[in-house]
Every structure is written in structure tokens, then in C-alpha cells.
Tab-separated table of C-alpha atoms and ligand atoms in Angstrom:
chain	number	residue	atom	x	y	z
C	1	UNK	CA	-32.578	-37.151	-49.844
C	2	UNK	CA	-31.573	-36.236	-53.360
C	3	UNK	CA	-34.217	-36.674	-56.040
C	4	UNK	CA	-33.698	-39.594	-58.342
C	5	UNK	CA	-35.633	-37.988	-61.140
C	6	UNK	CA	-35.007	-35.054	-63.424
C	7	UNK	CA	-38.086	-32.817	-63.488
C	8	UNK	CA	-37.194	-31.013	-66.735
C	9	UNK	CA	-36.995	-34.294	-68.624
C	10	UNK	CA	-40.394	-35.336	-67.218
C	11	UNK	CA	-41.846	-32.012	-68.404
C	12	UNK	CA	-40.359	-32.604	-71.872
C	13	UNK	CA	-41.961	-36.065	-71.976
C	14	UNK	CA	-45.351	-34.690	-70.927
C	15	UNK	CA	-45.173	-32.027	-73.648
C	16	UNK	CA	-44.204	-34.681	-76.198
C	17	UNK	CA	-47.255	-36.754	-75.261
C	18	UNK	CA	-49.490	-33.744	-75.819
C	19	UNK	CA	-47.955	-32.492	-79.052
C	20	UNK	CA	-46.918	-35.776	-80.681
C	21	UNK	CA	-49.578	-38.146	-79.356
C	22	UNK	CA	-52.562	-35.819	-79.000
C	23	UNK	CA	-53.128	-36.550	-75.305
C	24	UNK	CA	-54.326	-33.923	-72.866
C	25	UNK	CA	-52.080	-32.702	-70.057
C	26	UNK	CA	-54.717	-33.667	-67.507
C	27	UNK	CA	-54.457	-37.257	-68.766
C	28	UNK	CA	-50.669	-37.530	-68.910
C	29	UNK	CA	-49.638	-35.607	-65.780
C	30	UNK	CA	-51.166	-37.881	-63.123
C	31	UNK	CA	-49.097	-40.828	-64.392
C	32	UNK	CA	-45.874	-38.904	-64.868
C	33	UNK	CA	-45.961	-37.213	-61.465
C	34	UNK	CA	-46.838	-40.281	-59.432
C	35	UNK	CA	-43.474	-40.562	-57.645
C	36	UNK	CA	-42.480	-36.951	-57.249
C	37	UNK	CA	-42.743	-34.602	-54.285
C	38	UNK	CA	-45.651	-32.129	-53.927
C	39	UNK	CA	-43.317	-29.166	-54.374
C	40	UNK	CA	-41.946	-30.641	-57.585
C	41	UNK	CA	-45.462	-31.428	-58.792
C	42	UNK	CA	-46.345	-27.757	-58.843
C	43	UNK	CA	-43.107	-26.888	-60.642
C	44	UNK	CA	-43.768	-29.649	-63.179
C	45	UNK	CA	-47.226	-28.245	-63.807
C	46	UNK	CA	-45.889	-24.724	-64.129
C	47	UNK	CA	-43.334	-25.904	-66.715
C	48	UNK	CA	-45.811	-27.956	-68.776
C	49	UNK	CA	-48.688	-25.480	-68.703
C	50	UNK	CA	-46.310	-22.587	-69.212
C	51	UNK	CA	-44.578	-24.092	-72.263
C	52	UNK	CA	-47.934	-24.904	-73.892
C	53	UNK	CA	-49.246	-21.415	-73.121
C	54	UNK	CA	-46.396	-19.695	-74.992
C	55	UNK	CA	-45.481	-22.488	-77.418
C	56	UNK	CA	-45.276	-20.416	-80.649
C	57	UNK	CA	-42.841	-18.006	-79.038
C	58	UNK	CA	-40.617	-20.834	-77.857
C	59	UNK	CA	-40.699	-22.326	-81.374
C	60	UNK	CA	-39.696	-18.975	-82.759
C	61	UNK	CA	-36.831	-18.551	-80.295
C	62	UNK	CA	-35.479	-21.984	-81.189
C	63	UNK	CA	-35.779	-21.188	-84.900
C	64	UNK	CA	-33.527	-18.173	-84.293
C	65	UNK	CA	-30.943	-20.216	-82.398
C	66	UNK	CA	-30.718	-23.456	-84.383
C	67	UNK	CA	-30.518	-24.027	-88.120
C	68	UNK	CA	-32.834	-27.034	-87.899
C	69	UNK	CA	-35.044	-28.177	-85.028
C	70	UNK	CA	-34.425	-31.636	-83.581
C	71	UNK	CA	-36.768	-34.258	-85.001
C	72	UNK	CA	-37.303	-38.025	-84.916
C	73	UNK	CA	-35.715	-39.752	-81.932
C	74	UNK	CA	-34.335	-36.414	-80.738
C	75	UNK	CA	-37.734	-34.714	-80.685
C	76	UNK	CA	-38.145	-34.881	-76.900
C	77	UNK	CA	-34.895	-32.917	-76.667
C	78	UNK	CA	-36.560	-30.168	-78.699
C	79	UNK	CA	-39.194	-29.984	-75.952
C	80	UNK	CA	-36.458	-30.066	-73.320
C	81	UNK	CA	-34.974	-26.985	-74.967
C	82	UNK	CA	-38.378	-25.318	-74.784
C	83	UNK	CA	-38.545	-26.126	-71.086
C	84	UNK	CA	-35.083	-24.561	-70.699
C	85	UNK	CA	-35.916	-21.364	-72.575
C	86	UNK	CA	-39.261	-21.117	-70.787
C	87	UNK	CA	-37.496	-21.075	-67.425
C	88	UNK	CA	-35.049	-18.398	-68.552
C	89	UNK	CA	-37.625	-16.154	-70.219
C	90	UNK	CA	-40.764	-16.575	-68.126
C	91	UNK	CA	-39.884	-17.714	-64.594
C	92	UNK	CA	-37.821	-16.549	-61.651
C	93	UNK	CA	-35.888	-19.797	-61.423
C	94	UNK	CA	-32.217	-18.785	-61.105
C	95	UNK	CA	-30.585	-19.145	-64.512
C	96	UNK	CA	-27.740	-21.383	-63.267
C	97	UNK	CA	-30.225	-23.889	-61.784
C	98	UNK	CA	-32.465	-23.774	-64.860
C	99	UNK	CA	-29.475	-24.416	-67.089
C	100	UNK	CA	-27.895	-27.190	-65.044
C	101	UNK	CA	-31.138	-29.083	-64.518
C	102	UNK	CA	-32.183	-28.773	-68.149
C	103	UNK	CA	-28.809	-29.898	-69.469
C	104	UNK	CA	-28.940	-32.907	-67.115
C	105	UNK	CA	-32.372	-33.656	-68.565
C	106	UNK	CA	-30.567	-34.848	-71.722
C	107	UNK	CA	-28.946	-37.628	-69.685
C	108	UNK	CA	-32.297	-38.558	-68.124
C	109	UNK	CA	-33.711	-38.779	-71.661
C	110	UNK	CA	-30.849	-41.112	-72.590
C	111	UNK	CA	-29.190	-38.639	-74.921
C	112	UNK	CA	-26.118	-37.562	-72.906
C	113	UNK	CA	-24.294	-36.872	-76.162
C	114	UNK	CA	-26.673	-33.897	-76.688
C	115	UNK	CA	-25.855	-32.169	-73.390
C	116	UNK	CA	-23.369	-29.895	-75.108
C	117	UNK	CA	-25.913	-28.878	-77.716
C	118	UNK	CA	-28.618	-28.098	-75.140
C	119	UNK	CA	-26.125	-26.133	-73.072
C	120	UNK	CA	-24.933	-24.200	-76.139
C	121	UNK	CA	-28.431	-23.225	-77.315
C	122	UNK	CA	-29.534	-22.147	-73.838
C	123	UNK	CA	-26.419	-20.042	-73.402
C	124	UNK	CA	-26.959	-18.408	-76.805
C	125	UNK	CA	-30.490	-17.619	-75.719
C	126	UNK	CA	-29.176	-15.994	-72.543
C	127	UNK	CA	-26.724	-13.870	-74.514
C	128	UNK	CA	-29.337	-12.700	-77.030
C	129	UNK	CA	-32.349	-12.711	-74.715
C	130	UNK	CA	-33.023	-8.979	-74.700
C	131	UNK	CA	-33.028	-8.481	-78.457
C	132	UNK	CA	-34.903	-11.731	-79.109
C	133	UNK	CA	-37.619	-10.640	-76.691
C	134	UNK	CA	-37.883	-7.289	-78.447
C	135	UNK	CA	-38.267	-8.985	-81.832
C	136	UNK	CA	-40.729	-11.674	-80.774
C	137	UNK	CA	-43.538	-9.163	-80.160
C	138	UNK	CA	-43.536	-8.185	-83.847
C	139	UNK	CA	-43.852	-11.777	-84.868
C	140	UNK	CA	-46.921	-13.782	-85.872
C	141	UNK	CA	-46.305	-16.033	-82.884
C	142	UNK	CA	-47.121	-13.107	-80.608
C	143	UNK	CA	-50.809	-14.007	-80.100
C	144	UNK	CA	-49.914	-17.531	-78.981
C	145	UNK	CA	-52.971	-19.067	-80.708
C	146	UNK	CA	-53.229	-21.344	-83.741
C	147	UNK	CA	-54.194	-19.366	-86.841
C	148	UNK	CA	-57.504	-21.197	-87.429
C	149	UNK	CA	-58.709	-20.292	-83.935
C	150	UNK	CA	-57.476	-16.729	-84.186
C	151	UNK	CA	-59.404	-16.366	-87.460
C	152	UNK	CA	-62.592	-17.703	-85.864
C	153	UNK	CA	-62.247	-15.346	-82.898
C	154	UNK	CA	-61.567	-12.377	-85.174
C	155	UNK	CA	-64.692	-13.158	-87.222
C	156	UNK	CA	-66.940	-13.715	-84.203
C	157	UNK	CA	-65.626	-10.817	-82.107
C	158	UNK	CA	-64.121	-8.195	-84.431
C	159	UNK	CA	-63.916	-5.624	-81.628
C	160	UNK	CA	-63.105	-7.916	-78.768
C	161	UNK	CA	-60.828	-10.705	-79.990
C	162	UNK	CA	-57.668	-9.071	-78.681
C	163	UNK	CA	-59.085	-8.907	-75.146
C	164	UNK	CA	-60.107	-12.575	-75.427
C	165	UNK	CA	-56.639	-13.585	-76.593
C	166	UNK	CA	-55.056	-11.543	-73.792
C	167	UNK	CA	-57.275	-13.292	-71.217
C	168	UNK	CA	-56.517	-16.719	-72.712
C	169	UNK	CA	-52.796	-16.038	-72.390
C	170	UNK	CA	-52.971	-15.294	-68.649
C	171	UNK	CA	-52.680	-17.752	-65.819
C	172	UNK	CA	-56.227	-18.343	-64.570
C	173	UNK	CA	-57.487	-17.078	-61.236
C	174	UNK	CA	-58.679	-19.672	-58.714
C	175	UNK	CA	-62.379	-19.453	-57.841
C	176	UNK	CA	-64.194	-21.177	-55.022
C	177	UNK	CA	-67.842	-22.044	-54.622
C	178	UNK	CA	-68.908	-21.856	-51.016
C	179	UNK	CA	-71.231	-24.695	-50.008
C	180	UNK	CA	-74.280	-22.782	-48.790
C	181	UNK	CA	-75.375	-25.862	-46.794
C	182	UNK	CA	-72.444	-25.183	-44.429
C	183	UNK	CA	-71.665	-21.461	-44.464
C	184	UNK	CA	-72.757	-18.193	-45.954
C	185	UNK	CA	-70.230	-16.785	-48.421
C	186	UNK	CA	-69.512	-13.919	-45.989
C	187	UNK	CA	-68.802	-16.369	-43.144
C	188	UNK	CA	-66.496	-18.483	-45.286
C	189	UNK	CA	-64.693	-15.316	-46.413
C	190	UNK	CA	-64.008	-14.610	-42.719
C	191	UNK	CA	-62.612	-18.119	-42.297
C	192	UNK	CA	-60.302	-17.512	-45.242
C	193	UNK	CA	-59.202	-14.199	-43.772
C	194	UNK	CA	-58.409	-15.951	-40.467
C	195	UNK	CA	-56.324	-18.457	-42.447
C	196	UNK	CA	-54.548	-15.475	-44.091
C	197	UNK	CA	-55.946	-16.309	-47.512
C	198	UNK	CA	-57.092	-13.207	-49.361
C	199	UNK	CA	-60.274	-13.553	-51.415
C	200	UNK	CA	-62.897	-11.409	-53.120
C	201	UNK	CA	-66.646	-12.010	-53.622
C	202	UNK	CA	-68.417	-11.594	-56.971
C	203	UNK	CA	-71.245	-9.067	-57.351
C	204	UNK	CA	-73.510	-11.424	-59.331
C	205	UNK	CA	-72.636	-14.952	-58.247
C	206	UNK	CA	-73.595	-15.358	-54.580
C	207	UNK	CA	-71.399	-18.368	-53.713
C	208	UNK	CA	-68.257	-17.331	-55.595
C	209	UNK	CA	-64.973	-16.170	-54.080
C	210	UNK	CA	-61.829	-15.393	-56.080
C	211	UNK	CA	-58.555	-16.089	-54.337
C	212	UNK	CA	-55.887	-13.421	-54.686
C	213	UNK	CA	-53.352	-16.247	-55.206
C	214	UNK	CA	-53.962	-19.875	-56.191
C	215	UNK	CA	-53.766	-21.989	-53.031
C	216	UNK	CA	-53.469	-25.730	-52.380
C	217	UNK	CA	-56.925	-27.096	-51.513
C	218	UNK	CA	-55.502	-28.666	-48.368
C	219	UNK	CA	-54.968	-25.130	-47.019
C	220	UNK	CA	-58.622	-24.163	-47.542
C	221	UNK	CA	-60.669	-24.312	-44.320
C	222	UNK	CA	-62.950	-27.371	-44.307
C	223	UNK	CA	-62.095	-28.536	-47.813
C	224	UNK	CA	-62.177	-32.216	-46.847
C	225	UNK	CA	-65.418	-31.639	-44.970
C	226	UNK	CA	-67.049	-30.271	-48.126
C	227	UNK	CA	-67.340	-26.629	-47.086
C	228	UNK	CA	-66.036	-25.439	-50.417
C	229	UNK	CA	-65.420	-26.538	-54.011
C	230	UNK	CA	-62.980	-25.239	-56.599
C	231	UNK	CA	-65.083	-24.061	-59.558
C	232	UNK	CA	-64.756	-21.164	-61.937
C	233	UNK	CA	-67.305	-18.409	-61.398
C	234	UNK	CA	-68.735	-18.725	-64.927
C	235	UNK	CA	-69.357	-22.445	-64.414
C	236	UNK	CA	-71.284	-21.527	-61.273
C	237	UNK	CA	-73.771	-19.680	-63.457
C	238	UNK	CA	-75.095	-22.974	-64.949
C	239	UNK	CA	-76.772	-24.386	-61.851
C	240	UNK	CA	-77.861	-20.872	-60.837
C	241	UNK	CA	-79.647	-20.479	-64.181
C	242	UNK	CA	-81.129	-23.969	-63.891
C	243	UNK	CA	-82.616	-22.881	-60.515
C	244	UNK	CA	-83.278	-26.408	-59.211
C	245	UNK	CA	-86.140	-26.746	-56.714
C	246	UNK	CA	-86.586	-29.140	-53.798
C	247	UNK	CA	-87.919	-32.609	-54.639
C	248	UNK	CA	-87.701	-32.128	-58.399
C	249	UNK	CA	-86.424	-34.869	-60.694
C	250	UNK	CA	-83.334	-33.422	-62.378
C	251	UNK	CA	-81.092	-34.807	-65.092
C	252	UNK	CA	-77.472	-33.670	-65.122
C	253	UNK	CA	-76.361	-34.859	-68.544
C	254	UNK	CA	-72.641	-34.892	-69.408
C	255	UNK	CA	-72.059	-34.661	-65.686
C	256	UNK	CA	-68.472	-35.772	-65.123
C	257	UNK	CA	-66.473	-34.794	-63.088
C	258	UNK	CA	-69.516	-33.494	-61.234
C	259	UNK	CA	-68.798	-29.828	-60.544
C	260	UNK	CA	-72.346	-28.925	-61.485
C	261	UNK	CA	-73.999	-32.055	-60.039
C	262	UNK	CA	-72.850	-31.035	-56.574
C	263	UNK	CA	-73.844	-27.410	-57.133
C	264	UNK	CA	-77.386	-28.474	-58.099
C	265	UNK	CA	-77.614	-30.448	-54.853
C	266	UNK	CA	-76.244	-27.599	-52.754
C	267	UNK	CA	-79.018	-25.398	-54.172
C	268	UNK	CA	-81.753	-28.057	-53.782
C	269	UNK	CA	-80.582	-30.798	-51.388
C	270	UNK	CA	-83.779	-32.853	-51.642
C	271	UNK	CA	-83.790	-32.843	-55.450
C	272	UNK	CA	-83.589	-36.272	-57.030
C	273	UNK	CA	-80.574	-35.946	-59.335
C	274	UNK	CA	-79.558	-38.376	-62.061
C	275	UNK	CA	-75.968	-37.778	-63.233
C	276	UNK	CA	-75.174	-39.302	-66.634
C	277	UNK	CA	-71.965	-39.315	-68.654
C	278	UNK	CA	-70.578	-41.474	-71.433
C	279	UNK	CA	-67.182	-41.807	-69.737
C	280	UNK	CA	-67.133	-44.374	-66.935
C	281	UNK	CA	-63.668	-43.338	-65.730
C	282	UNK	CA	-64.666	-39.691	-65.419
C	283	UNK	CA	-67.849	-40.680	-63.583
C	284	UNK	CA	-65.681	-41.978	-60.714
C	285	UNK	CA	-64.798	-38.356	-60.056
C	286	UNK	CA	-68.509	-37.521	-59.702
C	287	UNK	CA	-68.748	-40.161	-57.003
C	288	UNK	CA	-65.691	-38.793	-55.189
C	289	UNK	CA	-67.011	-35.244	-55.350
C	290	UNK	CA	-70.409	-36.294	-54.016
C	291	UNK	CA	-68.722	-38.213	-51.190
C	292	UNK	CA	-66.567	-35.277	-50.153
C	293	UNK	CA	-69.625	-33.024	-50.030
C	294	UNK	CA	-71.813	-35.753	-48.460
C	295	UNK	CA	-74.432	-35.388	-51.182
C	296	UNK	CA	-76.356	-38.044	-53.087
C	297	UNK	CA	-77.158	-38.540	-56.752
C	298	UNK	CA	-77.762	-41.564	-58.919
C	299	UNK	CA	-74.914	-42.080	-61.380
C	300	UNK	CA	-75.304	-43.855	-64.722
C	301	UNK	CA	-72.974	-44.426	-67.667
C	302	UNK	CA	-74.958	-43.420	-70.730
C	303	UNK	CA	-74.839	-41.773	-74.128
C	304	UNK	CA	-76.825	-38.553	-74.315
C	305	UNK	CA	-77.833	-39.444	-77.879
C	306	UNK	CA	-79.709	-42.570	-76.757
C	307	UNK	CA	-81.559	-41.713	-73.527
C	308	UNK	CA	-84.117	-44.489	-74.061
C	309	UNK	CA	-81.349	-46.903	-73.144
C	310	UNK	CA	-80.943	-45.448	-69.644
C	311	UNK	CA	-84.135	-43.468	-68.936
C	312	UNK	CA	-86.772	-45.310	-70.951
C	313	UNK	CA	-90.028	-44.154	-69.376
C	314	UNK	CA	-88.732	-41.174	-67.496
C	315	UNK	CA	-89.279	-37.447	-67.755
C	316	UNK	CA	-87.469	-34.733	-65.888
C	317	UNK	CA	-88.521	-31.419	-64.363
C	318	UNK	CA	-85.174	-29.893	-65.221
C	319	UNK	CA	-82.259	-30.910	-67.400
C	320	UNK	CA	-78.752	-29.500	-67.386
C	321	UNK	CA	-76.939	-30.379	-70.593
C	322	UNK	CA	-73.286	-29.380	-70.165
C	323	UNK	CA	-72.419	-30.426	-73.672
C	324	UNK	CA	-69.071	-31.727	-74.962
C	325	UNK	CA	-67.499	-28.743	-76.703
C	326	UNK	CA	-64.318	-27.172	-78.079
C	327	UNK	CA	-63.445	-25.839	-74.588
C	328	UNK	CA	-62.243	-22.633	-76.257
C	329	UNK	CA	-63.528	-20.678	-73.233
C	330	UNK	CA	-61.128	-22.372	-70.836
C	331	UNK	CA	-57.868	-22.086	-72.772
C	332	UNK	CA	-56.197	-20.215	-69.921
C	333	UNK	CA	-56.829	-23.267	-67.691
C	334	UNK	CA	-56.006	-25.825	-70.390
C	335	UNK	CA	-53.528	-24.256	-72.837
C	336	UNK	CA	-53.023	-27.689	-74.447
C	337	UNK	CA	-56.474	-27.216	-76.019
C	338	UNK	CA	-54.908	-24.751	-78.458
C	339	UNK	CA	-52.721	-27.494	-79.902
C	340	UNK	CA	-55.038	-30.489	-79.501
C	341	UNK	CA	-58.110	-29.066	-81.247
C	342	UNK	CA	-58.350	-28.835	-85.017
C	343	UNK	CA	-60.582	-26.570	-87.070
C	344	UNK	CA	-62.493	-29.615	-88.362
C	345	UNK	CA	-63.374	-30.684	-84.816
C	346	UNK	CA	-65.801	-27.791	-84.460
C	347	UNK	CA	-68.286	-29.066	-87.055
C	348	UNK	CA	-68.144	-32.559	-85.532
C	349	UNK	CA	-68.828	-31.140	-82.066
C	350	UNK	CA	-71.715	-28.994	-83.336
C	351	UNK	CA	-73.338	-32.129	-84.805
C	352	UNK	CA	-72.832	-34.103	-81.581
C	353	UNK	CA	-74.305	-31.273	-79.491
C	354	UNK	CA	-77.358	-31.024	-81.775
C	355	UNK	CA	-77.859	-34.788	-81.615
C	356	UNK	CA	-77.777	-34.808	-77.814
C	357	UNK	CA	-80.120	-31.796	-77.606
C	358	UNK	CA	-82.626	-33.428	-79.979
C	359	UNK	CA	-82.506	-36.747	-78.153
C	360	UNK	CA	-82.906	-35.310	-74.666
C	361	UNK	CA	-85.585	-32.686	-75.326
C	362	UNK	CA	-88.440	-35.261	-75.352
C	363	UNK	CA	-87.347	-36.275	-71.840
C	364	UNK	CA	-88.282	-32.864	-70.440
C	365	UNK	CA	-91.722	-32.431	-68.868
C	366	UNK	CA	-94.046	-29.801	-70.314
C	367	UNK	CA	-93.363	-26.656	-68.301
C	368	UNK	CA	-89.891	-27.979	-67.519
C	369	UNK	CA	-86.568	-26.175	-67.950
C	370	UNK	CA	-83.476	-27.217	-69.887
C	371	UNK	CA	-80.187	-25.359	-69.563
C	372	UNK	CA	-77.795	-25.897	-72.461
C	373	UNK	CA	-74.237	-24.983	-71.486
C	374	UNK	CA	-70.761	-25.123	-73.019
C	375	UNK	CA	-67.353	-23.800	-72.060
C	376	UNK	CA	-66.921	-22.642	-75.649
C	377	UNK	CA	-66.790	-19.118	-77.032
C	378	UNK	CA	-67.530	-20.101	-80.632
C	379	UNK	CA	-71.001	-19.033	-81.866
C	380	UNK	CA	-71.510	-22.254	-83.896
C	381	UNK	CA	-71.603	-24.270	-80.681
C	382	UNK	CA	-73.600	-21.686	-78.758
C	383	UNK	CA	-75.964	-18.988	-80.041
C	384	UNK	CA	-76.216	-20.570	-83.519
C	385	UNK	CA	-76.860	-23.978	-82.011
C	386	UNK	CA	-79.695	-22.584	-79.878
C	387	UNK	CA	-81.229	-20.470	-82.658
C	388	UNK	CA	-81.334	-23.531	-84.914
C	389	UNK	CA	-82.890	-25.600	-82.129
C	390	UNK	CA	-85.578	-22.932	-81.582
C	391	UNK	CA	-86.346	-22.975	-85.302
C	392	UNK	CA	-86.863	-26.741	-85.234
C	393	UNK	CA	-88.901	-26.628	-81.997
C	394	UNK	CA	-91.736	-24.091	-81.816
C	395	UNK	CA	-92.632	-25.558	-78.409
C	396	UNK	CA	-89.271	-24.394	-77.021
C	397	UNK	CA	-89.076	-20.945	-75.476
C	398	UNK	CA	-85.855	-19.163	-74.626
C	399	UNK	CA	-86.662	-18.131	-71.051
C	400	UNK	CA	-83.494	-16.404	-69.863
C	401	UNK	CA	-84.236	-12.886	-71.091
C	402	UNK	CA	-81.752	-13.094	-73.983
C	403	UNK	CA	-82.255	-13.444	-77.733
C	404	UNK	CA	-79.762	-16.293	-78.192
C	405	UNK	CA	-78.397	-17.244	-74.752
C	406	UNK	CA	-75.688	-15.715	-72.553
C	407	UNK	CA	-72.221	-15.681	-74.109
C	408	UNK	CA	-69.627	-15.002	-71.449
C	409	UNK	CA	-66.098	-14.194	-72.569
C	410	UNK	CA	-63.003	-15.004	-70.533
C	411	UNK	CA	-61.769	-12.051	-68.510
C	412	UNK	CA	-58.519	-11.439	-66.704
C	413	UNK	CA	-59.365	-11.800	-62.981
C	414	UNK	CA	-62.904	-12.694	-64.061
C	415	UNK	CA	-64.572	-15.910	-65.158
C	416	UNK	CA	-63.856	-18.397	-67.931
C	417	UNK	CA	-65.520	-18.180	-71.319
C	418	UNK	CA	-68.896	-19.910	-71.089
C	419	UNK	CA	-72.287	-20.111	-72.701
C	420	UNK	CA	-75.687	-20.893	-71.270
C	421	UNK	CA	-79.201	-20.772	-72.604
C	422	UNK	CA	-82.358	-21.646	-70.669
C	423	UNK	CA	-85.179	-23.234	-72.608
C	424	UNK	CA	-88.686	-23.874	-71.292
C	425	UNK	CA	-91.064	-26.391	-72.850
C	426	UNK	CA	-94.468	-24.954	-73.751
C	427	UNK	CA	-97.581	-27.123	-73.938
W	1	SAM	C1	-67.869	-30.153	-70.232
W	1	SAM	S1	-67.669	-31.776	-69.674
W	1	SAM	C2	-68.803	-31.851	-68.353
W	1	SAM	C3	-68.398	-31.145	-67.095
W	1	SAM	C4	-69.345	-31.400	-65.920
W	1	SAM	N1	-70.708	-31.083	-66.253
W	1	SAM	C5	-68.970	-30.649	-64.659
W	1	SAM	O1	-69.538	-29.605	-64.379
W	1	SAM	O2	-68.084	-31.125	-63.930
W	1	SAM	C6	-68.465	-32.684	-70.941
W	1	SAM	C7	-68.724	-34.138	-70.626
W	1	SAM	O3	-69.483	-34.708	-71.705
W	1	SAM	C8	-69.222	-36.082	-71.724
W	1	SAM	N2	-69.747	-36.617	-73.001
W	1	SAM	C9	-69.203	-36.507	-74.233
W	1	SAM	N3	-70.004	-37.084	-75.143
W	1	SAM	C10	-71.088	-37.566	-74.478
W	1	SAM	C11	-72.266	-38.262	-74.866
W	1	SAM	N4	-72.499	-38.577	-76.138
W	1	SAM	N5	-73.152	-38.594	-73.919
W	1	SAM	C12	-72.920	-38.296	-72.609
W	1	SAM	N6	-71.820	-37.636	-72.188
W	1	SAM	C13	-70.926	-37.256	-73.100
W	1	SAM	C14	-67.723	-36.161	-71.532
W	1	SAM	O4	-67.337	-37.426	-71.061
W	1	SAM	C15	-67.504	-35.033	-70.510
W	1	SAM	O5	-67.427	-35.559	-69.211
């Protein structure tokens, strides 16, 4: 049966919702892809993520091909053009199909009168592609990051920012966490090999396997039975550093969607885990993840800044605080972050993180352990945050063998950018 939708126009709408309405791709895509086939879903994702990954280059190409970009009611057509150029410059989609489908997208977007324009610009791009591609590398758009973020990375990592930017601009590898309650990592690797899925272990993270190629979860042996979870290797370091023990009372604060809640329980199945998050919708995902893995935790909607409202007389043996952050360590997975975040957001996030840390620290037992984690690579949210906390709290000891926590940078074929610090409460 012929599709009744035009995928390129849906991609243009998704991009418009991100760039013009400030919504994240992970929020807008589920709605937009509700009635499309699985095969088309992955192409839609490739188009949306891809365009947002290389956005400044696409802007630059269009600026070379049109005197003025389309604005106002025609703005979505500007994004449709980006989708068209993206296919020609960055994918193996045959040019004739990319062109025809993109031009038809104008009709789907109720602007059939602009089909000729879209066709003309895409054909000009094709004609000039080689020389435009040569010129784009000498252009400021080359790094594909907003200038405020580039400046922060250059200041924080004068010798390493280019490697970070290069890693951010790649498509991310897919990592699995093997559920040690079902299989050893070596045994699960054999199951993958039998299923003709190539994967590699990690020397430091015992449950992690990197897939040679991203694979649909339905193809992973025992996914529905909870044998394995999709989780970046750096994120796996949080629960490992927390080192939960059997029967302990553990708070997983800022828990949704529950990637780390389930890891804690795989490491200590009899631990009593309380998973708290401010976002009720996102907490539903924690429940689903626990169900798939057949694990149990208590789930509460709560604000980390006011724990007396949801844990009045309680104290915990261990606390994992996976704080809300800029997510600058996971740009390769969420390229929309580059265009959704603003420089001013960082100070606001740093304040929120400090408020949650201050409020939750009294809930930790003496001798207990708190792991503070973010998927940020900005020192303000990480090492600086922890150093300032240590200054305010002489009873807090950094107990992870570092002087200001572990800052992990994103690496091609490696893990995401992440930060964790382990604090112990002295008497
Ligand atoms: C990095 S995500 C957590 C990821 C999660 N730990 C996992 O491993 O799947 C940060 C979470 O903090 C939550 N959050 C933001 N502000 C909060 C607050 N004031 N109190 C509690 N949770 C908050 C967000 O809803 C979001 O789910």
C-alpha cells in the first residue's frame, strides 16, 4: 500500500518544533511518528537528528543558494530545504528519490506553489555540491556548535576541545548493559554472536557491550525478558561508583526514566530503592523499565529541593543524585541540545544542582555514600560544584580517589561525556 504521508514534510515539522518552539526531539517525535511504518520511523529519525547535527552547515549552504531565507509562514519550507540538502550531502539516499520526495513535501505542507523553488534550490545544490563542500570546511559553521558553547569548551579544555567537538559531531555508538542477574557479560556476548550481532566488551565496565552497529532492541536476545538494557557505558559508571549493597536503603534522586534505578537493583537486588523525580510523566518510564526487568522499587513524584515533603523522617545509606544538567556530554545522542540550550541556562542549572545537593545531604546517614552525577562536561556543573560543596561541608569527604570528581569526555566509539563524584559523610 502506498504511504499516505510525506516523511520529508514530517521531518521539517519536527525540526520546526525544535528550533521555533524550543521543544526537544524526544518530545515531538513520538507524536509525529505515531502512524508511520517502523522502516520510515528510522529514516525520520535519521533526517531529524542528522539535520540538527549539521545545522550550521545546512544554513550556510542555503545562504549560498538563496538571496534570503524563507521566513514567517514559509519557515517550515526552509527546514524542508535543509532536509533535502541533508539527504544529498550526508546520506546514500538516491538523489532522484531525495529530490522527488522533498519537492512533494511542499504539497504536504500546503505550499504547492513553492515546489518549483524547492526543486530549483536543490538542483543548484547538486550542481555546485563539490565546490560548496570544499568551501564549507573553511567556514565558522564547520564546528557545528553554537559559539557560546564552543567558547566554554575552549576555555575548559584548551588542548582537548577539538576532540570533544569531533566526538559530539559523530553518530553515537549503541551500548548495552548486560543484566548480571541473568547472564555473565561473556555469556550474553556469545548469545549476540549466535544472533550475528557483533559486539565488544569494555575493559573497565564489567556489564558493558558496544554494538558494532546500532540494532533494533527487538533483535537483541531476551530484551523483553530483561536480559539486557540499552545504556551508555559512561552512565553505567554511576551505579558502579555508588556500589549499592544488599538490604541497604537507597535513594535514586532524579531517577526518570530509570536507567540507573534498574542498574542499582541489578547490582543489589535486595536493596530497598526509592526512586524520586519531579516529572510524573517521565516516572512512568521508570515503572515500565522496572517491569521489563522484573525488579522492584518504590516510586514517588517529588522535588529534590524539598525532601521533607516526601521523606520526612528518613535517612538513606546511599544516595544517587543524577542531577538535571546542561546535557552537554550527550550532544551526539541529542544534537537538538546544541540549539535548545542557552548560555544563561548554565548558571540557572548550577543553582538548581546546588540547591538539590544541599537539601538532600542531610538525608544521608553518617558513614553513607552520595554519588553526584551529571551528563555535562562543563566544570561549573561538575568539579566546581563539588569543590564548592566540599568547602561548605567539612563533614563531606570526596571518597573516589580524585581531587574533584571524575570528568569523562565523550569519545568516538567510547562513552558519553559524564561526571561523577562520590562523597562520604564523616561523623
Ligand atoms: C539526567 S535526568 C535523570 C536520568 C535518570 N537518572 C536515568 O538514569 O535514567 C535528570 C532528571 O532530573 C529530574 N529533575 C529535574 N529537576 C528536578 C527536581 N527539582 N527534583 C527532582 N527531579 C528533578 C528531571 O525530571 C529528569 O528526569
